[in-house]
Tab-separated table of C-alpha atoms in Angstrom:
chain	number	residue	atom	x	y	z
A	1	MET	CA	91.782	61.306	-69.043
A	2	LYS	CA	91.332	61.083	-72.814
A	3	VAL	CA	88.012	61.374	-74.644
A	4	VAL	CA	87.651	58.444	-77.044
A	5	SER	CA	84.196	59.375	-78.305
A	6	THR	CA	80.983	61.156	-77.341
A	7	SER	CA	77.498	60.892	-78.810
A	8	LYS	CA	74.130	62.408	-77.904
A	9	SER	CA	71.447	59.914	-76.909
A	10	HIS	CA	68.010	60.539	-75.418
A	11	GLY	CA	69.027	64.044	-74.522
A	12	GLY	CA	72.129	62.918	-72.643
A	13	ILE	CA	75.727	62.188	-73.657
A	14	GLN	CA	77.215	58.734	-74.058
A	15	GLY	CA	80.948	59.001	-73.762
A	16	VAL	CA	83.880	56.577	-73.889
A	17	TYR	CA	87.101	57.555	-72.118
A	18	SER	CA	90.554	56.154	-71.419
A	19	HIS	CA	93.275	56.854	-68.850
A	20	ALA	CA	96.516	55.524	-67.493
A	21	SER	CA	95.542	53.447	-64.475
A	22	GLU	CA	97.854	53.258	-61.469
A	23	ALA	CA	95.894	50.339	-59.974
A	24	CYS	CA	96.120	48.175	-63.112
A	25	ALA	CA	99.429	49.528	-64.454
A	26	CYS	CA	98.019	49.932	-67.953
A	27	ASP	CA	95.632	52.057	-69.950
A	28	MET	CA	91.988	51.432	-69.062
A	29	THR	CA	88.826	52.331	-70.973
A	30	PHE	CA	85.407	53.025	-69.502
A	31	ALA	CA	82.021	54.462	-70.603
A	32	VAL	CA	79.850	57.073	-68.936
A	33	PHE	CA	76.303	58.111	-69.781
A	34	VAL	CA	75.335	61.552	-68.452
A	35	PRO	CA	71.599	62.267	-68.526
A	36	PRO	CA	70.139	65.692	-69.507
A	37	GLN	CA	69.270	66.462	-65.851
A	38	ALA	CA	72.986	67.055	-65.171
A	39	LYS	CA	72.592	70.592	-66.436
A	40	ASP	CA	70.421	71.329	-63.347
A	41	GLY	CA	72.677	69.636	-60.805
A	42	PRO	CA	74.760	66.489	-60.253
A	43	PRO	CA	72.673	63.279	-60.677
A	44	PRO	CA	73.230	60.006	-58.747
A	45	VAL	CA	75.629	57.454	-60.270
A	46	LEU	CA	74.944	53.821	-61.022
A	47	TRP	CA	77.872	51.465	-61.638
A	48	TYR	CA	77.423	48.553	-64.087
A	49	LEU	CA	79.974	45.723	-63.952
A	50	SER	CA	80.126	43.381	-66.927
A	51	GLY	CA	80.797	39.674	-67.146
A	52	LEU	CA	83.416	37.296	-68.508
A	53	THR	CA	84.859	38.197	-71.975
A	54	CYS	CA	83.118	41.589	-71.951
A	55	THR	CA	84.454	45.120	-72.118
A	56	HIS	CA	82.757	48.435	-71.353
A	57	ALA	CA	81.176	48.229	-74.815
A	58	ASN	CA	78.899	45.183	-74.332
A	59	VAL	CA	76.303	46.795	-72.087
A	60	MET	CA	76.748	50.103	-73.877
A	61	ASP	CA	75.811	48.536	-77.195
A	62	LYS	CA	73.310	45.873	-76.014
A	63	GLY	CA	72.076	46.810	-72.554
A	64	GLU	CA	69.368	49.336	-73.683
A	65	TYR	CA	69.762	51.527	-70.584
A	66	ARG	CA	69.998	55.057	-72.023
A	67	ARG	CA	66.328	55.806	-72.635
A	68	LEU	CA	65.190	55.123	-69.071
A	69	ALA	CA	68.422	56.379	-67.505
A	70	SER	CA	67.712	59.664	-69.259
A	71	GLU	CA	64.134	59.757	-67.941
A	72	LEU	CA	65.221	58.858	-64.395
A	73	GLY	CA	68.223	61.107	-64.329
A	74	LEU	CA	70.895	58.465	-63.703
A	75	VAL	CA	74.585	58.623	-64.601
A	76	ILE	CA	75.638	55.141	-65.747
A	77	VAL	CA	79.321	54.188	-65.478
A	78	CYS	CA	80.504	51.073	-67.313
A	79	PRO	CA	84.112	50.002	-66.583
A	80	ASP	CA	86.125	47.353	-68.360
A	81	THR	CA	86.370	43.902	-66.823
A	82	SER	CA	90.163	43.578	-66.554
A	83	PRO	CA	93.494	45.167	-67.424
A	84	ARG	CA	94.588	44.865	-71.039
A	85	GLY	CA	97.677	45.326	-73.167
A	86	PRO	CA	100.713	43.506	-74.510
A	87	ASP	CA	102.507	43.618	-71.155
A	88	VAL	CA	99.553	42.260	-69.158
A	89	PRO	CA	99.914	38.504	-68.346
A	90	ASP	CA	97.143	36.497	-69.968
A	91	GLU	CA	96.075	33.040	-71.063
A	92	LYS	CA	94.810	33.757	-74.564
A	93	ASP	CA	93.084	30.435	-75.009
A	94	ASN	CA	91.287	30.556	-71.653
A	95	TRP	CA	88.210	32.818	-71.673
A	96	GLN	CA	87.704	32.238	-67.929
A	97	PHE	CA	91.009	33.768	-66.922
A	98	GLY	CA	93.171	36.779	-67.663
A	99	CYS	CA	92.075	39.609	-69.988
A	100	GLY	CA	88.322	39.939	-69.847
A	101	ALA	CA	88.196	37.904	-66.615
A	102	GLY	CA	89.537	40.038	-63.779
A	103	PHE	CA	86.857	38.892	-61.325
A	104	TYR	CA	86.886	42.297	-59.576
A	105	LEU	CA	89.541	41.212	-57.082
A	106	ASP	CA	93.062	42.343	-56.197
A	107	ALA	CA	95.445	39.540	-57.195
A	108	THR	CA	98.187	38.603	-54.751
A	109	GLU	CA	100.085	36.041	-56.866
A	110	GLN	CA	102.731	36.653	-59.464
A	111	PRO	CA	102.775	37.477	-62.297
A	112	TYR	CA	99.218	38.825	-61.899
A	113	ALA	CA	99.531	41.033	-58.760
A	114	GLN	CA	100.896	43.987	-60.665
A	115	ASN	CA	97.997	44.375	-63.051
A	116	TYR	CA	94.953	42.488	-61.856
A	117	ARG	CA	93.808	44.936	-59.195
A	118	MET	CA	90.249	45.423	-60.337
A	119	TYR	CA	88.820	45.704	-56.822
A	120	SER	CA	90.992	48.730	-56.094
A	121	TYR	CA	90.349	50.103	-59.523
A	122	ILE	CA	86.530	49.909	-59.233
A	123	THR	CA	86.286	51.015	-55.584
A	124	GLU	CA	89.025	53.654	-55.413
A	125	GLU	CA	90.744	54.843	-58.586
A	126	LEU	CA	87.837	55.005	-61.053
A	127	PRO	CA	85.387	56.664	-58.609
A	128	ALA	CA	87.942	59.375	-57.909
A	129	LEU	CA	88.406	59.948	-61.657
A	130	VAL	CA	84.671	60.060	-62.294
A	131	ALA	CA	84.056	62.429	-59.376
A	132	ALA	CA	86.760	64.785	-60.681
A	133	ASN	CA	85.613	64.849	-64.287
A	134	PHE	CA	81.827	64.369	-64.416
A	135	PRO	CA	78.776	66.011	-62.839
A	136	VAL	CA	77.894	63.283	-60.325
A	137	ASP	CA	76.550	63.189	-56.796
A	138	MET	CA	78.905	60.729	-55.148
A	139	SER	CA	76.754	60.695	-52.009
A	140	ARG	CA	74.201	58.772	-54.070
A	141	GLN	CA	75.788	55.643	-55.584
A	142	ALA	CA	74.403	52.276	-56.562
A	143	ILE	CA	75.872	49.225	-58.231
A	144	PHE	CA	74.761	46.294	-60.346
A	145	GLY	CA	76.203	43.847	-62.851
A	146	HIS	CA	75.928	40.606	-64.861
A	147	SER	CA	77.466	37.191	-64.169
A	148	MET	CA	81.099	37.857	-63.108
A	149	GLY	CA	79.995	41.493	-62.819
A	150	GLY	CA	77.029	40.465	-60.642
A	151	HIS	CA	79.584	38.725	-58.427
A	152	GLY	CA	81.608	41.940	-58.379
A	153	ALA	CA	78.645	44.146	-57.595
A	154	LEU	CA	77.438	41.971	-54.692
A	155	THR	CA	80.849	41.587	-53.057
A	156	ILE	CA	81.700	45.291	-53.412
A	157	ALA	CA	78.333	46.351	-51.959
A	158	LEU	CA	78.584	43.918	-49.043
A	159	LYS	CA	81.987	45.299	-48.125
A	160	ASP	CA	80.919	48.944	-48.407
A	161	PRO	CA	77.214	49.225	-47.514
A	162	GLU	CA	77.543	52.840	-46.470
A	163	ARG	CA	78.665	53.907	-49.951
A	164	PHE	CA	75.975	52.199	-51.997
A	165	LYS	CA	72.255	52.905	-51.641
A	166	SER	CA	71.252	49.802	-53.590
A	167	CYS	CA	72.641	46.692	-55.316
A	168	SER	CA	71.260	44.285	-57.864
A	169	ALA	CA	72.505	41.640	-60.274
A	170	PHE	CA	71.690	39.680	-63.408
A	171	ALA	CA	72.659	35.978	-63.130
A	172	PRO	CA	75.549	36.544	-60.649
A	173	ILE	CA	78.213	34.010	-59.753
A	174	VAL	CA	77.237	33.839	-56.075
A	175	GLN	CA	79.873	31.398	-54.822
A	176	PRO	CA	82.897	31.698	-57.120
A	177	SER	CA	85.193	29.866	-54.704
A	178	THR	CA	83.463	26.572	-55.532
A	179	ALA	CA	82.125	27.182	-59.064
A	180	GLY	CA	83.984	25.282	-61.783
A	181	TRP	CA	84.499	28.297	-64.067
A	182	SER	CA	85.855	30.624	-61.359
A	183	ARG	CA	87.683	28.442	-58.854
A	184	PRO	CA	90.782	27.977	-61.086
A	185	ALA	CA	90.981	31.735	-61.617
A	186	PHE	CA	90.781	32.380	-57.882
A	187	GLU	CA	93.677	30.012	-57.229
A	188	LYS	CA	95.826	31.673	-59.890
A	189	TYR	CA	95.026	35.205	-58.729
A	190	LEU	CA	94.875	34.620	-54.968
A	191	GLY	CA	97.005	31.531	-54.244
A	192	ALA	CA	96.201	28.110	-52.813
A	193	ASP	CA	95.131	29.310	-49.358
A	194	GLU	CA	91.329	29.471	-49.701
A	195	LYS	CA	90.996	31.694	-46.634
A	196	GLY	CA	92.052	34.596	-48.868
A	197	TRP	CA	89.246	33.817	-51.284
A	198	ARG	CA	86.497	34.582	-48.855
A	199	ALA	CA	86.846	38.329	-49.306
A	200	TYR	CA	85.611	37.933	-52.909
A	201	ASP	CA	82.849	35.406	-52.449
A	202	THR	CA	79.300	36.701	-51.824
A	203	THR	CA	77.951	33.797	-49.860
A	204	LEU	CA	81.075	33.531	-47.703
A	205	LEU	CA	81.072	37.304	-47.064
A	206	VAL	CA	77.529	36.966	-45.766
A	207	GLU	CA	78.575	33.954	-43.671
A	208	ASP	CA	81.404	36.047	-42.246
A	209	GLY	CA	79.001	38.793	-41.147
A	210	LYS	CA	78.888	41.255	-44.065
A	211	ARG	CA	75.442	42.707	-44.636
A	212	PHE	CA	73.455	44.751	-47.160
A	213	PRO	CA	69.834	45.822	-46.538
A	214	GLU	CA	68.234	44.355	-49.670
A	215	LEU	CA	69.206	42.796	-52.978
A	216	LEU	CA	67.496	42.229	-56.327
A	217	VAL	CA	68.596	39.275	-58.483
A	218	ASP	CA	67.169	38.186	-61.832
A	219	GLN	CA	68.100	34.732	-63.134
A	220	GLY	CA	66.991	33.000	-66.330
A	221	THR	CA	65.786	29.433	-65.981
A	222	ALA	CA	67.255	28.479	-69.401
A	223	ASP	CA	70.711	29.800	-68.487
A	224	GLY	CA	73.290	27.176	-69.503
A	225	PHE	CA	75.464	28.148	-66.548
A	226	LEU	CA	72.711	27.940	-63.908
A	227	GLN	CA	73.470	24.578	-62.346
A	228	ASP	CA	77.262	24.582	-62.262
A	229	GLY	CA	78.339	28.266	-62.223
A	230	LEU	CA	75.644	30.493	-60.875
A	231	ARG	CA	73.551	28.534	-58.326
A	232	PRO	CA	71.376	31.412	-56.959
A	233	TRP	CA	69.829	29.073	-54.372
A	234	LEU	CA	73.100	29.336	-52.452
A	235	LEU	CA	72.663	33.095	-52.208
A	236	GLU	CA	69.016	32.587	-51.256
A	237	GLU	CA	70.019	30.255	-48.403
A	238	ALA	CA	72.787	32.639	-47.171
A	239	CYS	CA	70.500	35.666	-47.219
A	240	LYS	CA	67.723	33.817	-45.431
A	241	LYS	CA	70.099	32.835	-42.621
A	242	ALA	CA	71.459	36.367	-42.363
A	243	GLY	CA	68.156	38.203	-42.561
A	244	ILE	CA	69.013	40.002	-45.801
A	245	ALA	CA	65.975	40.856	-47.888
A	246	LEU	CA	66.599	39.123	-51.261
A	247	THR	CA	64.222	39.449	-54.191
A	248	LEU	CA	65.196	36.497	-56.408
A	249	ARG	CA	63.205	36.342	-59.626
A	250	MET	CA	63.561	33.213	-61.704
A	251	GLN	CA	62.685	34.327	-65.229
A	252	ASP	CA	61.173	31.484	-67.211
A	253	GLY	CA	62.893	30.613	-70.482
A	254	TYR	CA	65.579	33.337	-70.416
A	255	ASP	CA	69.248	32.525	-70.964
A	256	HIS	CA	72.531	34.227	-70.014
A	257	SER	CA	72.680	36.697	-72.937
A	258	TYR	CA	72.049	40.401	-73.316
A	259	ASN	CA	68.615	39.512	-74.650
A	260	PHE	CA	67.900	38.540	-71.029
A	261	ILE	CA	69.653	41.559	-69.536
A	262	SER	CA	68.022	44.135	-71.798
A	263	THR	CA	64.582	42.633	-71.071
A	264	PHE	CA	64.851	43.381	-67.337
A	265	MET	CA	67.163	46.405	-67.481
A	266	ASP	CA	64.270	48.814	-66.920
A	267	ASP	CA	63.247	46.980	-63.752
A	268	HIS	CA	66.747	47.307	-62.312
A	269	LEU	CA	67.091	51.017	-63.231
A	270	LYS	CA	63.758	51.742	-61.554
A	271	TRP	CA	64.835	49.703	-58.492
A	272	HIS	CA	67.981	51.779	-58.092
A	273	ALA	CA	66.334	55.142	-58.904
A	274	ALA	CA	63.723	54.559	-56.144
A	275	ARG	CA	66.498	53.987	-53.610
A	276	LEU	CA	68.841	56.730	-54.828
A	277	GLY	CA	66.138	59.385	-54.406
């Protein structure tokens, strides 16, 4: 692991790091904020997954999480959204696919299967790296994210409810297998057989029996992607049928940007801190 940069903030340390990833077969960059409480013992860790076109830097620069994370004693880990590099297959004119759009799945189709293994990276490789190099209590983990990252957080939590104490999302893509901006990516990454898509679709995972005790979702009513891409009512319907406690807050007048995310970031941090103990 290489240290790209470190900077003191609110008594803690905001760092950016890189490493050679086996899962993604390229160098990957991620950010970690360690609060001042780490000097007294390992704090819990909260994973933040970013959305389409983003890197680790978007939430680090615009998410406004450090002040409250420092007060609450939370380690915040911010991975990248996809593999990157000159040898990584990409569609440079398509922001909904390729670099910046890994969708937190393990691709099975060529030429993407070698690099686009973000599910394994987020759930296996990066946690092992973080546990080995930072003062974190891996028995207390939580996860949240935005848009594509909200999709990632929800699907990862549903498939591993014993690992995560809590899960929330900002404007998640709740049914990517049918959404116009994600369905083409799923076919390219996972092939034409839609049965293989179900493992990375929140509503279908719930339909197939996956469960998580409770979820918090914030969604802006002025979000331009609300009707065609996000459709939180599908998650609401699935959770109601499954008996999953969903707190869905429709925030009047908010859009899809980090102005929306930063407004409600404190609420999500407090939600997770209360459940992490």
